[in-house]
PDB file of C-alpha atoms in Angstrom:
ATOM      1  CA  MET Y 882    -163.292  31.461 -32.971  1.00 40.00           C
ATOM      2  CA  LYS Y 883    -161.836  33.677 -35.644  1.00 57.00           C
ATOM      3  CA  ALA Y 884    -159.087  36.116 -34.719  1.00 64.00           C
ATOM      4  CA  ASN Y 885    -159.485  39.842 -35.263  1.00 87.00           C
ATOM      5  CA  LYS Y 886    -158.514  41.288 -38.636  1.00 89.00           C
ATOM      6  CA  ALA Y 887    -155.296  42.929 -37.397  1.00 92.00           C
ATOM      7  CA  VAL Y 888    -153.989  39.640 -35.963  1.00 93.00           C
ATOM      8  CA  VAL Y 889    -154.902  37.767 -39.138  1.00 93.00           C
ATOM      9  CA  ALA Y 890    -153.158  40.435 -41.249  1.00 94.00           C
ATOM     10  CA  LYS Y 891    -149.991  40.082 -39.132  1.00 97.00           C
ATOM     11  CA  LEU Y 892    -150.059  36.309 -39.587  1.00 96.00           C
ATOM     12  CA  ARG Y 893    -150.558  36.712 -43.348  1.00 96.00           C
ATOM     13  CA  ASP Y 894    -147.657  39.180 -43.513  1.00 97.00           C
ATOM     14  CA  LEU Y 895    -145.423  36.814 -41.524  1.00 97.00           C
ATOM     15  CA  VAL Y 896    -146.242  33.937 -43.865  1.00 98.00           C
ATOM     16  CA  GLU Y 897    -145.585  36.057 -46.968  1.00 97.00           C
ATOM     17  CA  LYS Y 898    -142.270  37.350 -45.594  1.00 98.00           C
ATOM     18  CA  THR Y 899    -141.110  33.888 -44.536  1.00 97.00           C
ATOM     19  CA  LEU Y 900    -141.931  32.452 -47.953  1.00 98.00           C
ATOM     20  CA  SER Y 901    -140.241  35.369 -49.675  1.00 97.00           C
ATOM     21  CA  ASP Y 902    -137.119  34.877 -47.539  1.00 97.00           C
ATOM     22  CA  ASP Y 903    -137.147  31.199 -48.542  1.00 97.00           C
ATOM     23  CA  LYS Y 904    -137.229  32.167 -52.251  1.00 97.00           C
ATOM     24  CA  ALA Y 905    -140.758  30.900 -52.879  1.00 97.00           C
ATOM     25  CA  GLU Y 906    -141.929  31.484 -56.423  1.00 96.00           C
ATOM     26  CA  ASP Y 907    -145.258  32.759 -57.797  1.00 94.00           C
ATOM     27  CA  LEU Y 908    -146.660  33.696 -54.399  1.00 95.00           C
ATOM     28  CA  VAL Y 909    -150.371  34.541 -54.496  1.00 93.00           C
ATOM     29  CA  SER Y 910    -152.467  35.680 -51.535  1.00 93.00           C
ATOM     30  CA  ILE Y 911    -156.221  35.211 -51.888  1.00 91.00           C
ATOM     31  CA  ASP Y 912    -158.660  37.033 -49.616  1.00 90.00           C
ATOM     32  CA  LEU Y 913    -161.304  34.488 -48.598  1.00 87.00           C
ATOM     33  CA  ALA Y 914    -163.310  36.793 -46.337  1.00 80.00           C
ATOM     34  CA  GLY Y 915    -166.957  36.304 -47.212  1.00 76.00           C
ATOM     35  CA  LYS Y 916    -166.201  33.313 -49.458  1.00 77.00           C
ATOM     36  CA  THR Y 917    -165.699  30.675 -46.775  1.00 75.00           C
ATOM     37  CA  SER Y 918    -165.796  30.202 -43.023  1.00 81.00           C
ATOM     38  CA  PHE Y 919    -162.650  28.073 -42.645  1.00 87.00           C
ATOM     39  CA  ALA Y 920    -160.046  30.810 -43.275  1.00 89.00           C
ATOM     40  CA  ASP Y 921    -159.587  34.487 -44.078  1.00 91.00           C
ATOM     41  CA  TYR Y 922    -156.637  34.047 -46.459  1.00 94.00           C
ATOM     42  CA  MET Y 923    -155.226  31.363 -48.699  1.00 94.00           C
ATOM     43  CA  ILE Y 924    -151.604  31.715 -49.736  1.00 96.00           C
ATOM     44  CA  ILE Y 925    -150.234  29.647 -52.593  1.00 96.00           C
ATOM     45  CA  ALA Y 926    -146.573  29.386 -53.561  1.00 97.00           C
ATOM     46  CA  ASN Y 927    -144.122  27.203 -55.464  1.00 96.00           C
ATOM     47  CA  GLY Y 928    -140.825  25.672 -54.547  1.00 96.00           C
ATOM     48  CA  ARG Y 929    -138.395  24.436 -57.180  1.00 95.00           C
ATOM     49  CA  SER Y 930    -138.049  20.959 -55.661  1.00 95.00           C
ATOM     50  CA  THR Y 931    -139.614  18.664 -53.084  1.00 95.00           C
ATOM     51  CA  ARG Y 932    -136.748  19.519 -50.753  1.00 95.00           C
ATOM     52  CA  GLN Y 933    -137.406  23.267 -51.006  1.00 96.00           C
ATOM     53  CA  VAL Y 934    -141.166  22.805 -50.564  1.00 97.00           C
ATOM     54  CA  ALA Y 935    -140.592  20.711 -47.411  1.00 96.00           C
ATOM     55  CA  ALA Y 936    -138.063  23.232 -46.058  1.00 96.00           C
ATOM     56  CA  MET Y 937    -140.484  26.122 -46.621  1.00 97.00           C
ATOM     57  CA  ALA Y 938    -143.179  24.233 -44.688  1.00 97.00           C
ATOM     58  CA  ASP Y 939    -140.751  23.558 -41.817  1.00 96.00           C
ATOM     59  CA  HIS Y 940    -139.695  27.210 -41.673  1.00 97.00           C
ATOM     60  CA  LEU Y 941    -143.319  28.340 -41.655  1.00 97.00           C
ATOM     61  CA  LYS Y 942    -144.182  26.039 -38.760  1.00 96.00           C
ATOM     62  CA  THR Y 943    -141.208  27.317 -36.763  1.00 96.00           C
ATOM     63  CA  ARG Y 944    -141.744  31.034 -37.488  1.00 97.00           C
ATOM     64  CA  ILE Y 945    -145.481  30.935 -36.816  1.00 97.00           C
ATOM     65  CA  LYS Y 946    -144.891  29.273 -33.452  1.00 96.00           C
ATOM     66  CA  GLU Y 947    -141.991  31.610 -32.559  1.00 97.00           C
ATOM     67  CA  GLU Y 948    -144.137  34.675 -33.284  1.00 96.00           C
ATOM     68  CA  GLY Y 949    -146.860  33.463 -30.906  1.00 95.00           C
ATOM     69  CA  PHE Y 950    -149.512  32.348 -33.389  1.00 94.00           C
ATOM     70  CA  GLY Y 951    -149.593  28.805 -31.986  1.00 91.00           C
ATOM     71  CA  THR Y 952    -148.814  25.500 -33.586  1.00 89.00           C
ATOM     72  CA  VAL Y 953    -149.853  24.615 -37.107  1.00 94.00           C
ATOM     73  CA  ARG Y 954    -150.912  21.391 -38.738  1.00 95.00           C
ATOM     74  CA  THR Y 955    -149.478  20.103 -41.988  1.00 95.00           C
ATOM     75  CA  GLU Y 956    -150.483  17.527 -44.571  1.00 95.00           C
ATOM     76  CA  GLY Y 957    -148.292  16.120 -47.336  1.00 93.00           C
ATOM     77  CA  GLN Y 958    -144.971  16.761 -45.603  1.00 86.00           C
ATOM     78  CA  THR Y 959    -143.564  13.341 -46.533  1.00 86.00           C
ATOM     79  CA  SER Y 960    -144.024  13.672 -50.305  1.00 87.00           C
ATOM     80  CA  GLY Y 961    -143.145  17.350 -50.695  1.00 88.00           C
ATOM     81  CA  ASP Y 962    -145.186  17.697 -53.896  1.00 94.00           C
ATOM     82  CA  TRP Y 963    -148.047  19.572 -52.215  1.00 96.00           C
ATOM     83  CA  ILE Y 964    -147.930  20.563 -48.574  1.00 97.00           C
ATOM     84  CA  LEU Y 965    -150.902  22.132 -46.839  1.00 97.00           C
ATOM     85  CA  VAL Y 966    -149.998  24.273 -43.834  1.00 97.00           C
ATOM     86  CA  ASP Y 967    -153.044  25.063 -41.692  1.00 96.00           C
ATOM     87  CA  ALA Y 968    -152.343  28.119 -39.532  1.00 95.00           C
ATOM     88  CA  GLY Y 969    -156.000  28.650 -38.643  1.00 91.00           C
ATOM     89  CA  ASP Y 970    -157.179  31.815 -40.352  1.00 93.00           C
ATOM     90  CA  VAL Y 971    -154.413  31.539 -42.965  1.00 95.00           C
ATOM     91  CA  ILE Y 972    -154.156  28.405 -45.094  1.00 96.00           C
ATOM     92  CA  ILE Y 973    -150.941  27.888 -47.068  1.00 97.00           C
ATOM     93  CA  HIS Y 974    -150.526  25.591 -50.081  1.00 97.00           C
ATOM     94  CA  LEU Y 975    -146.931  24.881 -51.094  1.00 98.00           C
ATOM     95  CA  PHE Y 976    -146.408  23.115 -54.405  1.00 97.00           C
ATOM     96  CA  ARG Y 977    -143.905  21.928 -56.904  1.00 96.00           C
ATOM     97  CA  PRO Y 978    -144.784  23.853 -60.118  1.00 95.00           C
ATOM     98  CA  GLU Y 979    -146.158  20.847 -62.033  1.00 95.00           C
ATOM     99  CA  VAL Y 980    -148.505  19.883 -59.215  1.00 94.00           C
ATOM    100  CA  ARG Y 981    -149.696  23.468 -58.791  1.00 93.00           C
ATOM    101  CA  ASN Y 982    -150.484  23.725 -62.504  1.00 91.00           C
ATOM    102  CA  PHE Y 983    -152.463  20.483 -62.336  1.00 93.00           C
ATOM    103  CA  TYR Y 984    -154.689  21.508 -59.396  1.00 89.00           C
ATOM    104  CA  ASN Y 985    -154.908  25.230 -60.320  1.00 87.00           C
ATOM    105  CA  LEU Y 986    -156.362  26.380 -56.978  1.00 87.00           C
ATOM    106  CA  GLU Y 987    -156.240  30.031 -58.045  1.00 82.00           C
ATOM    107  CA  LYS Y 988    -158.859  29.374 -60.708  1.00 79.00           C
ATOM    108  CA  ILE Y 989    -161.168  27.792 -58.138  1.00 77.00           C
ATOM    109  CA  TRP Y 990    -160.764  30.302 -55.305  1.00 75.00           C
ATOM    110  CA  ALA Y 991    -159.929  33.529 -57.097  1.00 65.00           C
ATOM    111  CA  PRO Y 992    -161.284  33.483 -60.645  1.00 60.00           C
ATOM    112  CA  ASP Y 993    -160.777  37.247 -60.839  1.00 65.00           C
ATOM    113  CA  ILE Y 994    -156.959  36.990 -60.610  1.00 58.00           C
ATOM    114  CA  PRO Y 995    -155.411  38.111 -63.929  1.00 52.00           C
ATOM    115  CA  MET Y 996    -154.380  35.165 -66.089  1.00 45.00           C
ATOM    116  CA  GLU Y 997    -150.751  36.340 -66.239  1.00 47.00           C
ATOM    117  CA  MET Y 998    -150.513  35.714 -62.470  1.00 46.00           C
ATOM    118  CA  ILE Y 999    -151.721  32.128 -62.895  1.00 44.00           C
ATOM    119  CA  SER Y1000    -149.078  29.739 -64.187  1.00 39.00           C
TER     120      SER Y1000
END
């Protein structure tokens, strides 16, 4: 069951603040409402290294749980090139810059984002 919009917005804000505090680069938040049923927001960000990407994912898991949004699932934690953090209504993709450029999720999910925002 999907959470109400206010709860989802608080989760999105928490994720954005946590990533900002962790010095994530090129953070983009994509509103998926009406585009898909699996999430309301997709957040994409870069880390400068595999170590930073893994640390950002760990911090997200901890902060989301501490703030009462439940536990999250992750994929790709061991490699640190691309980590998917599934927080339910907010999906987070954390990349190293080269991997993000290769997959270019912004072009797929938000083709209306200005090109200067897409690496």
